[in-house]
Each structure stands twice: as C-alpha cells, then as structure tokens.
PDB file of C-alpha atoms and ligand atoms in Angstrom:
ATOM      1  CA  MET A 217      98.044 108.781 111.806  1.00  0.00           C
ATOM      2  CA  GLY A 218      95.608 105.752 111.179  1.00  0.00           C
ATOM      3  CA  SER A 219      95.539 103.103 107.675  1.00  0.00           C
ATOM      4  CA  ASN A 220      92.882 101.701 105.866  1.00  0.00           C
ATOM      5  CA  LEU A 221      95.220  98.697 105.981  1.00  0.00           C
ATOM      6  CA  HIS A 222      94.865  96.342 109.079  1.00  0.00           C
ATOM      7  CA  CYS A 223      96.898  93.442 109.633  1.00  0.00           C
ATOM      8  CA  SER A 224      96.457  90.887 112.253  1.00  0.00           C
ATOM      9  CA  ALA A 225      99.524  88.506 111.701  1.00  0.00           C
ATOM     10  CA  THR A 226     100.993  89.752 114.365  1.00  0.00           C
ATOM     11  CA  ASN A 227     103.849  87.377 113.970  1.00  0.00           C
ATOM     12  CA  CYS A 228     104.931  89.294 110.833  1.00  0.00           C
ATOM     13  CA  ALA A 229     108.025  91.396 111.218  1.00  0.00           C
ATOM     14  CA  PHE A 230     105.945  94.550 109.815  1.00  0.00           C
ATOM     15  CA  ASN A 231     103.778  94.107 111.603  1.00  0.00           C
ATOM     16  CA  GLN A 232     102.826  97.082 114.751  1.00  0.00           C
ATOM     17  CA  THR A 233     100.106  96.732 116.854  1.00  0.00           C
ATOM     18  CA  GLY A 234      98.129  95.961 113.817  1.00  0.00           C
ATOM     19  CA  GLY A 235      99.632  98.318 111.251  1.00  0.00           C
ATOM     20  CA  CYS A 236     101.754  97.155 108.595  1.00  0.00           C
ATOM     21  CA  TYR A 237     104.860  98.775 108.173  1.00  0.00           C
ATOM     22  CA  ALA A 238     106.291  97.586 104.864  1.00  0.00           C
ATOM     23  CA  SER A 239     105.455 100.763 102.648  1.00  0.00           C
ATOM     24  CA  GLN A 240     104.167  98.301 100.264  1.00  0.00           C
ATOM     25  CA  ILE A 241     103.139  94.965 100.084  1.00  0.00           C
ATOM     26  CA  LYS A 242     102.371  92.560  97.522  1.00  0.00           C
ATOM     27  CA  VAL A 243      99.253  90.479  97.744  1.00  0.00           C
ATOM     28  CA  GLU A 244      98.986  86.830  95.691  1.00  0.00           C
ATOM     29  CA  GLY A 245      96.550  84.851  95.125  1.00  0.00           C
ATOM     30  CA  PHE A 246      96.415  84.324  91.355  1.00  0.00           C
ATOM     31  CA  ASP A 247      93.218  82.897  90.188  1.00  0.00           C
ATOM     32  CA  ALA A 248      91.743  82.387  94.075  1.00  0.00           C
ATOM     33  CA  VAL A 249      88.440  82.175  94.477  1.00  0.00           C
ATOM     34  CA  ILE A 250      88.015  82.305  98.352  1.00  0.00           C
ATOM     35  CA  THR A 251      89.963  84.046 100.819  1.00  0.00           C
ATOM     36  CA  PRO A 252      92.469  81.120 102.081  1.00  0.00           C
ATOM     37  CA  GLU A 253      94.025  81.273  98.666  1.00  0.00           C
ATOM     38  CA  THR A 254      95.417  84.583  99.142  1.00  0.00           C
ATOM     39  CA  TYR A 255      98.218  85.673 101.051  1.00  0.00           C
ATOM     40  CA  CYS A 256     100.378  88.536 101.929  1.00  0.00           C
ATOM     41  CA  ASP A 257     103.488  87.640  99.834  1.00  0.00           C
ATOM     42  CA  THR A 258     105.840  90.512 101.722  1.00  0.00           C
ATOM     43  CA  PHE A 259     104.788  88.318 105.099  1.00  0.00           C
ATOM     44  CA  LYS A 260     108.272  87.813 107.064  1.00  0.00           C
ATOM     45  CA  ASP A 261     108.262  85.884 110.349  1.00  0.00           C
ATOM     46  CA  LYS A 262     109.533  88.080 112.760  1.00  0.00           C
ATOM     47  CA  ASP A 263     111.564  85.531 114.637  1.00  0.00           C
ATOM     48  CA  ASN A 264     113.301  84.594 111.539  1.00  0.00           C
ATOM     49  CA  PHE A 265     113.518  88.383 110.240  1.00  0.00           C
ATOM     50  CA  ASN A 266     115.681  90.727 111.699  1.00  0.00           C
ATOM     51  CA  MET A 267     114.624  94.378 111.749  1.00  0.00           C
ATOM     52  CA  THR A 268     117.396  96.158 113.181  1.00  0.00           C
ATOM     53  CA  ASN A 269     119.758  94.909 109.737  1.00  0.00           C
ATOM     54  CA  TYR A 270     116.341  95.907 107.295  1.00  0.00           C
ATOM     55  CA  HIS A 271     117.493  98.603 105.075  1.00  0.00           C
ATOM     56  CA  GLY A 272     114.060  99.189 103.081  1.00  0.00           C
ATOM     57  CA  ASP A 273     111.700 101.674 103.734  1.00  0.00           C
ATOM     58  CA  THR A 274     109.375 100.914 106.772  1.00  0.00           C
ATOM     59  CA  SER A 275     106.463 103.325 106.445  1.00  0.00           C
ATOM     60  CA  LEU A 276     102.840 103.021 107.155  1.00  0.00           C
ATOM     61  CA  THR A 277     100.746 100.772 104.495  1.00  0.00           C
ATOM     62  CA  SER A 278      97.646 101.631 103.172  1.00  0.00           C
ATOM     63  CA  THR A 279      95.653 100.191 100.517  1.00  0.00           C
ATOM     64  CA  GLN A 280      96.918 102.428  97.897  1.00  0.00           C
ATOM     65  CA  ASN A 281      99.870 100.519  98.278  1.00  0.00           C
ATOM     66  CA  ILE A 282      99.361  97.023  97.365  1.00  0.00           C
ATOM     67  CA  SER A 283     100.360  95.103  94.970  1.00  0.00           C
ATOM     68  CA  CYS A 284      97.439  92.024  93.860  1.00  0.00           C
ATOM     69  CA  SER A 285      97.561  89.264  91.446  1.00  0.00           C
ATOM     70  CA  ALA A 286      93.897  88.006  92.811  1.00  0.00           C
ATOM     71  CA  ASN A 287      92.573  88.670  89.456  1.00  0.00           C
ATOM     72  CA  LYS A 288      89.243  87.462  90.706  1.00  0.00           C
ATOM     73  CA  CYS A 289      88.732  89.460  93.335  1.00  0.00           C
ATOM     74  CA  THR A 290      86.083  92.022  92.682  1.00  0.00           C
ATOM     75  CA  TYR A 291      88.790  94.916  94.435  1.00  0.00           C
ATOM     76  CA  ASN A 292      91.520  94.294  91.893  1.00  0.00           C
ATOM     77  CA  SER A 293      91.799  96.479  89.118  1.00  0.00           C
ATOM     78  CA  TYR A 294      94.801  95.698  87.142  1.00  0.00           C
ATOM     79  CA  GLY A 295      96.887  94.718  89.907  1.00  0.00           C
ATOM     80  CA  ALA A 296      95.785  97.415  92.537  1.00  0.00           C
ATOM     81  CA  CYS A 297      93.496  97.273  95.003  1.00  0.00           C
ATOM     82  CA  ASN A 298      90.419  99.607  95.269  1.00  0.00           C
ATOM     83  CA  ALA A 299      88.655  98.688  98.250  1.00  0.00           C
ATOM     84  CA  SER A 300      87.914 101.664 100.840  1.00  0.00           C
ATOM     85  CA  HIS A 301      89.527  98.995 103.800  1.00  0.00           C
ATOM     86  CA  VAL A 302      91.369  96.120 103.575  1.00  0.00           C
ATOM     87  CA  ASP A 303      92.274  93.355 106.570  1.00  0.00           C
ATOM     88  CA  ILE A 304      94.710  90.870 106.556  1.00  0.00           C
ATOM     89  CA  ASN A 305      94.483  87.646 108.465  1.00  0.00           C
ATOM     90  CA  PHE A 306      96.498  85.566 110.702  1.00  0.00           C
ATOM     91  CA  GLU A 307      96.249  82.320 109.274  1.00  0.00           C
ATOM     92  CA  ASN A 308      98.597  82.259 106.453  1.00  0.00           C
ATOM     93  CA  SER A 309      98.683  86.540 106.242  1.00  0.00           C
ATOM     94  CA  SER A 310      95.483  85.754 103.775  1.00  0.00           C
ATOM     95  CA  CYS A 311      93.048  88.442 102.596  1.00  0.00           C
ATOM     96  CA  GLU A 312      90.297  88.852 104.706  1.00  0.00           C
ATOM     97  CA  THR A 313      88.634  91.471 102.363  1.00  0.00           C
ATOM     98  CA  PHE A 314      88.680  89.244  98.969  1.00  0.00           C
ATOM     99  CA  VAL A 315      85.335  88.599  97.571  1.00  0.00           C
ATOM    100  CA  ALA A 316      85.143  86.728  93.984  1.00  0.00           C
ATOM    101  CA  ARG A 317      83.666  88.888  91.450  1.00  0.00           C
TER     102      ARG A 317
HETATM  103  S1  LIG B 286     101.813  89.825 106.730  1.00  0.00           S
HETATM  104 FE1  LIG B 286     101.739  91.331 105.065  1.00  0.00          FE
HETATM  105  S2  LIG B 286     100.313  93.016 105.506  1.00  0.00           S
HETATM  106 FE2  LIG B 286     100.670  92.242 107.657  1.00  0.00          FE
HETATM  107  S3  LIG B 286     101.841  93.232 108.310  1.00  0.00           S
HETATM  108 FE3  LIG B 286     103.296  91.633 106.857  1.00  0.00          FE
HETATM  109  S4  LIG B 286     104.005  92.894 105.286  1.00  0.00           S
HETATM  110 FE4  LIG B 286     101.892  93.361 106.719  1.00  0.00          FE
HETATM  111  S1  LIG B 287      90.617  93.086  98.381  1.00  0.00           S
HETATM  112 FE1  LIG B 287      91.228  91.847  96.635  1.00  0.00          FE
HETATM  113  S2  LIG B 287      92.367  93.128  95.453  1.00  0.00           S
HETATM  114 FE2  LIG B 287      92.606  93.946  97.645  1.00  0.00          FE
HETATM  115  S3  LIG B 287      94.019  93.094  98.244  1.00  0.00           S
HETATM  116 FE3  LIG B 287      92.735  91.675  99.049  1.00  0.00          FE
HETATM  117  S4  LIG B 287      92.220  90.418  97.041  1.00  0.00           S
HETATM  118 FE4  LIG B 287      93.476  91.863  96.584  1.00  0.00          FE
END
C-alpha cells in the first residue's frame, strides 16, 4: 500500500524504502519562509534509536497524519497539511513541498 508522504531521510529509524512508519509526524517551521527552515521533528537517527524497544505505533504515515507549525506554507491549514503529496528531504529532513504563501 502506498502513501502520499514520501521521505528521503533514509537515516531515520521510521523510514522504510521511502515510506514513513511513525504513524504521525510533526513538521516544524514556525515562521519558515524557505524549505531549509522546516524539518521533521519526529526524525530519529536510526543509529541511536532502537526500534525493537519502541512501543509506539508503526503504521504507514500519510499527509493526513502531519501536524505542521509552518504557518507561512500555502498548504498549512490550521496546523494540518492539505498538500496532495509531501516529500521530506534527506538533508535536515526538511519539507520539500513547502511553498511560501
Ligand atoms: S524523517 Fe520524519 S517523515 Fe521521514 S521517516 Fe522519519 S519521521 Fe518519517
Ligand atoms: S507542505 Fe507545508 S504544511 Fe505541509 S508539511 Fe510541508 S511545510 Fe507543512
């Protein structure tokens, strides 16, 4: 089953072949006006995070499961993301889909 959330941060513990299995994510970027000022706050460095001891939910994340503080993004609707597709970058796990309004 696919998702409309694609993540290139393969160094994140929740990343499985481009899919995010954190169930829900928090994107930060309060007052961000460009993509590099946004980041996925749910990112966990897979070298320092042990998934076998993780007791949280690990279902496939989609854009409906994003809570986002980037209030200057055109897709931000009261803290939810209404983009039809979101790409998270490898670099800083920033949001490639961010577009300033
Ligand atoms: S960086 Fe964020 S979107 Fe990407 S796999 Fe990790 S938690 Fe999911
Ligand atoms: S597209 Fe915009 S609203 Fe959606 S997660 Fe990225 S920065 Fe937040």
